[in-house]
């Protein structure tokens, strides 16, 4: 089984140590994996070392925030040189903006009628690798745990049995803190073409993560992204329906790209998503696509 999209504690919304992720993958029968933390490569060495002990192939990876045509995207990089200072620069640029953006989100959350203070957020983020960078998922964790907000109408869809209650924290982020939503705080991310070049310069393959989260049916936008020189598309994802996956896989083949599969596992922020669960990709099909990825990163 293959899963090329998972997050460790080195993501600002991840939970587990890289070695713990590897052990979970071994228990679930995954033999090829990648830990792809947001704007960070700190997990690579630990994950790859643990994977050797478990007999698992672990590709060095990351997931970098970037922009194209004014839209925020995530770009996966596989087979990269994790020791490159280029990735330190990415991490440091995001971290430098984190505190100010977090305070902006706090003010916008208060404007929606929630009585929440800075101390609550700091306490929950205290042991995070990104303590100054508060995510929408972190805000959701605080708000959904407060007795005073038990009956707040904005939170009801995210509680057990609610229409957004399957992955309440992640869904709360997408509904209120993602680009264009009420609590969004702008961060300056590099242009996608710069990130593609960075990944290629460091020996990696550039893959568009969960495309339909950002494309929203805009064919011209997808054509533009492909034209920038990406190598693959994450067709199989916990975000995509079977029909959407089939369409993305067909598009990748038509455009001479490979396609990948990834659960986007995070831990507690997505409790209904588990390693290896990414839409039922056929094993023989994904092995063939994996070979194309390997050929790209071993040239």
Coordinates of C-alpha atoms in Angstrom, one line a residue:
X1 CA 0.0 0.0 0.0
X2 CA 1.2 3.5 -0.8
X3 CA 0.5 6.8 1.0
X4 CA 2.6 9.8 -0.1
X5 CA 0.9 12.6 1.9
X6 CA 1.0 12.6 5.7
X7 CA 1.8 15.2 8.3
X8 CA 3.9 15.0 11.5
X9 CA 4.2 17.3 14.5
X10 CA 6.5 19.5 12.3
X11 CA 3.4 20.7 10.5
X12 CA 1.5 23.4 12.4
X13 CA -1.6 21.2 12.3
X14 CA 0.0 17.8 12.7
X15 CA 0.1 15.6 15.8
X16 CA 2.6 12.7 15.8
X17 CA 6.3 12.3 15.7
X18 CA 7.7 11.2 12.3
X19 CA 8.8 7.9 13.8
X20 CA 5.3 7.3 15.2
X21 CA 3.9 7.9 11.7
X22 CA 6.2 5.3 10.3
X23 CA 5.2 2.7 12.9
X24 CA 1.5 3.4 12.2
X25 CA 2.2 2.9 8.5
X26 CA 3.9 -0.4 9.2
X27 CA 0.9 -1.6 11.3
X28 CA -1.5 -0.6 8.4
X29 CA 0.4 -2.4 5.7
X30 CA 1.9 0.6 4.0
X31 CA 5.2 -0.1 2.4
X32 CA 5.8 3.2 0.5
X33 CA 5.3 6.5 2.2
X34 CA 6.3 10.1 2.6
X35 CA 5.9 12.6 5.4
X36 CA 5.1 15.9 3.7
X37 CA 5.0 18.6 6.4
X38 CA 3.8 22.1 5.7
X39 CA 6.7 24.4 4.7
X40 CA 9.1 22.2 6.7
X41 CA 11.5 19.3 6.1
X42 CA 12.4 18.6 9.7
X43 CA 10.7 15.2 9.7
X44 CA 12.7 13.7 6.8
X45 CA 15.7 12.3 8.6
X46 CA 13.7 10.8 11.5
X47 CA 11.1 9.3 9.2
X48 CA 13.6 7.8 6.8
X49 CA 15.7 6.3 9.6
X50 CA 12.6 4.7 11.2
X51 CA 11.4 3.5 7.8
X52 CA 14.6 1.5 7.2
X53 CA 14.0 -0.3 10.5
X54 CA 10.4 -1.1 9.5
X55 CA 11.3 -2.2 5.9
X56 CA 9.4 0.7 4.4
X57 CA 10.4 2.9 1.5
X58 CA 10.1 6.6 2.7
X59 CA 10.6 9.4 0.2
X60 CA 11.8 12.7 1.6
X61 CA 9.0 15.2 1.1
X62 CA 7.4 18.5 2.0
X63 CA 4.2 20.5 1.2
X64 CA 4.9 24.1 0.3
X65 CA 2.3 26.9 0.3
X66 CA 2.5 29.0 -2.9
X67 CA 0.3 31.1 -5.1
X68 CA -0.7 31.2 -8.8
X69 CA -3.0 33.7 -10.4
X70 CA -4.0 35.0 -6.9
X71 CA -5.0 31.6 -5.6
X72 CA -3.4 29.8 -2.7
X73 CA -2.1 26.3 -3.6
X74 CA -0.2 23.5 -1.9
X75 CA 2.7 21.9 -3.8
X76 CA 4.2 18.6 -2.8
X77 CA 7.9 18.0 -3.3
X78 CA 9.2 14.4 -3.4
X79 CA 12.8 13.1 -3.5
X80 CA 14.1 16.5 -2.5
X81 CA 17.5 17.2 -0.8
X82 CA 16.2 17.8 2.7
X83 CA 19.6 19.2 3.8
X84 CA 19.3 22.1 1.3
X85 CA 19.2 25.6 2.9
X86 CA 16.5 26.4 0.4
X87 CA 14.0 24.7 2.6
X88 CA 15.2 26.5 5.7
X89 CA 14.4 29.8 3.9
X90 CA 10.9 28.6 3.2
X91 CA 10.3 27.6 6.8
X92 CA 11.8 30.9 8.2
X93 CA 9.7 33.0 5.8
X94 CA 6.5 31.4 7.0
X95 CA 7.5 31.6 10.6
X96 CA 8.4 35.3 10.4
X97 CA 4.8 36.1 9.4
X98 CA 3.1 33.6 11.8
X99 CA 2.7 35.8 14.9
X100 CA 1.1 38.8 13.1
X101 CA -1.2 36.6 11.1
X102 CA -2.3 34.7 14.2
X103 CA -3.2 37.9 16.0
X104 CA -5.2 39.0 12.9
X105 CA -7.1 35.7 13.0
X106 CA -7.8 36.1 16.7
X107 CA -9.3 39.6 16.1
X108 CA -11.5 38.3 13.3
X109 CA -12.6 35.3 15.4
X110 CA -13.7 37.7 18.2
X111 CA -15.5 39.7 15.6
X112 CA -17.7 36.7 14.9
X113 CA -18.9 36.9 18.5
X114 CA -16.5 34.5 20.3
X115 CA -14.9 35.5 23.6
X116 CA -11.4 34.1 23.1
X117 CA -8.1 35.5 24.3
X118 CA -4.5 35.3 23.4
X119 CA -3.6 33.3 26.5
X120 CA -5.9 30.4 25.5
X121 CA -4.3 30.2 22.1
X122 CA -0.8 30.4 23.5
X123 CA -1.5 27.6 26.0
X124 CA -2.7 25.2 23.4
X125 CA 0.1 26.0 21.0
X126 CA 2.8 26.0 23.7
X127 CA 4.3 22.6 22.8
X128 CA 3.9 22.9 19.0
X129 CA 6.9 23.2 16.7
X130 CA 5.1 26.4 15.5
X131 CA 3.9 28.0 18.7
X132 CA 3.6 31.4 17.2
X133 CA 1.5 30.2 14.2
X134 CA -2.1 29.5 15.2
X135 CA -4.1 27.6 12.6
X136 CA -7.9 27.6 12.0
X137 CA -7.8 24.0 13.3
X138 CA -6.3 25.3 16.6
X139 CA -9.0 28.0 16.9
X140 CA -11.6 25.3 16.3
X141 CA -10.0 23.1 19.0
X142 CA -10.3 25.9 21.5
X143 CA -13.8 26.9 20.6
X144 CA -15.3 23.4 20.4
X145 CA -14.0 22.6 23.8
X146 CA -15.4 25.6 25.7
X147 CA -18.5 24.9 27.8
X148 CA -19.6 28.6 27.3
X149 CA -19.9 28.0 23.5
X150 CA -21.7 24.6 23.8
X151 CA -24.8 25.9 22.0
X152 CA -23.2 28.5 19.8
X153 CA -25.0 28.3 16.4
X154 CA -21.9 28.7 14.3
X155 CA -20.3 25.6 16.1
X156 CA -23.3 23.3 15.9
X157 CA -22.5 21.9 12.4
X158 CA -19.0 20.8 13.7
X159 CA -20.2 18.9 16.7
X160 CA -20.8 15.1 16.7
X161 CA -23.6 14.3 14.3
X162 CA -23.4 17.7 12.6
X163 CA -23.1 18.0 8.8
X164 CA -19.4 19.1 9.2
X165 CA -18.7 16.9 12.2
X166 CA -16.6 14.2 10.5
X167 CA -13.4 16.3 10.6
X168 CA -14.6 19.2 12.7
X169 CA -11.3 21.1 13.1
X170 CA -10.2 20.8 9.5
X171 CA -13.7 21.7 8.2
X172 CA -13.8 24.7 10.5
X173 CA -10.6 25.9 9.0
X174 CA -11.8 25.5 5.4
X175 CA -15.1 27.3 6.3
X176 CA -13.7 30.2 8.2
X177 CA -9.9 30.6 7.9
X178 CA -9.1 29.6 4.3
X179 CA -8.5 32.1 1.6
X180 CA -11.5 34.3 1.1
X181 CA -13.2 33.2 4.3
X182 CA -14.2 35.6 7.2
X183 CA -11.2 34.9 9.4
X184 CA -8.5 34.6 6.7
X185 CA -5.2 36.4 7.4
X186 CA -3.1 37.0 4.4
X187 CA 0.4 35.5 4.3
X188 CA 3.0 36.2 1.6
X189 CA 3.8 32.9 -0.1
X190 CA 6.2 32.4 -3.0
X191 CA 4.8 32.1 -6.6
X192 CA 4.2 28.6 -7.7
X193 CA 6.7 28.8 -10.5
X194 CA 9.4 29.7 -7.9
X195 CA 8.5 26.6 -5.8
X196 CA 8.5 24.3 -8.8
X197 CA 12.0 25.6 -9.6
X198 CA 13.1 25.2 -6.0
X199 CA 11.9 21.5 -5.9
X200 CA 13.5 20.7 -9.3
X201 CA 16.7 22.5 -8.3
X202 CA 16.9 20.2 -5.2
X203 CA 16.4 17.0 -7.2
X204 CA 12.7 16.6 -6.6
X205 CA 9.4 16.1 -8.4
X206 CA 6.7 18.7 -8.0
X207 CA 3.1 17.4 -7.5
X208 CA -0.1 19.5 -7.1
X209 CA -1.7 18.6 -3.8
X210 CA -5.5 17.9 -3.6
X211 CA -6.2 20.0 -6.7
X212 CA -10.0 20.2 -6.4
X213 CA -9.7 22.0 -3.1
X214 CA -8.3 25.0 -4.9
X215 CA -9.2 24.6 -8.5
X216 CA -13.0 24.6 -7.9
X217 CA -13.8 23.5 -11.4
X218 CA -11.8 26.3 -13.0
X219 CA -10.3 24.5 -16.0
X220 CA -8.3 27.5 -17.1
X221 CA -6.7 27.6 -13.7
X222 CA -5.7 23.9 -13.9
X223 CA -4.3 24.4 -17.4
X224 CA -2.2 27.3 -16.2
X225 CA -0.8 25.3 -13.2
X226 CA 0.1 22.4 -15.5
X227 CA 1.8 24.8 -17.9
X228 CA 4.1 26.0 -15.2
X229 CA 6.0 22.6 -15.3
X230 CA 4.6 20.5 -12.5
X231 CA 5.4 16.7 -12.7
X232 CA 2.3 15.2 -11.3
X233 CA -1.1 15.6 -9.8
X234 CA -2.4 14.1 -6.5
X235 CA -5.5 12.5 -8.0
X236 CA -6.3 10.1 -5.1
X237 CA -7.0 12.1 -2.0
X238 CA -9.3 12.0 1.0
X239 CA -10.7 15.2 -0.4
X240 CA -11.8 13.8 -3.8
X241 CA -14.8 11.7 -4.8
X242 CA -14.2 8.6 -7.0
X243 CA -15.6 10.5 -10.0
X244 CA -13.2 13.4 -9.3
X245 CA -10.3 11.1 -8.9
X246 CA -11.0 9.4 -12.2
X247 CA -11.2 12.7 -14.0
X248 CA -7.9 13.9 -12.5
X249 CA -6.1 10.7 -13.3
X250 CA -7.3 10.9 -16.9
X251 CA -6.2 14.5 -17.1
X252 CA -2.8 13.6 -15.8
X253 CA -2.4 10.9 -18.4
X254 CA -3.6 13.2 -21.2
X255 CA -1.0 15.8 -20.2
X256 CA 1.9 13.5 -19.8
X257 CA 2.0 13.7 -16.0
X258 CA 2.0 11.0 -13.4
X259 CA -0.6 10.9 -10.6
X260 CA -0.2 10.1 -6.9
X261 CA -2.2 9.0 -3.9
X262 CA -2.2 10.6 -0.4
X263 CA -4.5 10.5 2.6
X264 CA -3.4 13.9 4.0
X265 CA -3.4 12.3 7.4
X266 CA -2.8 14.8 10.3
X267 CA -4.0 13.0 13.4
X268 CA -6.6 14.7 15.7
X269 CA -7.4 17.6 13.3
X270 CA -8.8 15.1 10.8
X271 CA -10.2 12.2 12.9
X272 CA -11.9 10.5 10.0
X273 CA -8.8 10.3 7.9
X274 CA -6.2 7.5 8.4
X275 CA -3.0 6.6 6.7
X276 CA -3.5 4.6 3.5
X277 CA -7.1 5.9 3.0
X278 CA -7.2 8.0 -0.1
X279 CA -10.0 6.8 -2.3
X280 CA -9.2 3.2 -3.1
X281 CA -6.5 3.4 -5.6
X282 CA -5.8 0.1 -7.4
X283 CA -2.5 -1.2 -6.3
X284 CA -1.2 -2.1 -9.7
X285 CA -2.2 1.3 -11.1
X286 CA -0.4 3.2 -8.3
X287 CA 2.7 1.0 -8.5
X288 CA 3.0 2.0 -12.2
X289 CA 2.6 5.7 -11.3
X290 CA 5.1 5.3 -8.5
X291 CA 7.7 4.0 -11.0
X292 CA 7.2 7.2 -13.0
X293 CA 7.8 9.3 -9.9
X294 CA 11.0 7.3 -9.1
X295 CA 12.3 7.8 -12.6
X296 CA 11.8 11.5 -12.3
X297 CA 13.7 11.8 -9.0
X298 CA 16.5 9.4 -9.8
X299 CA 17.6 10.9 -13.1

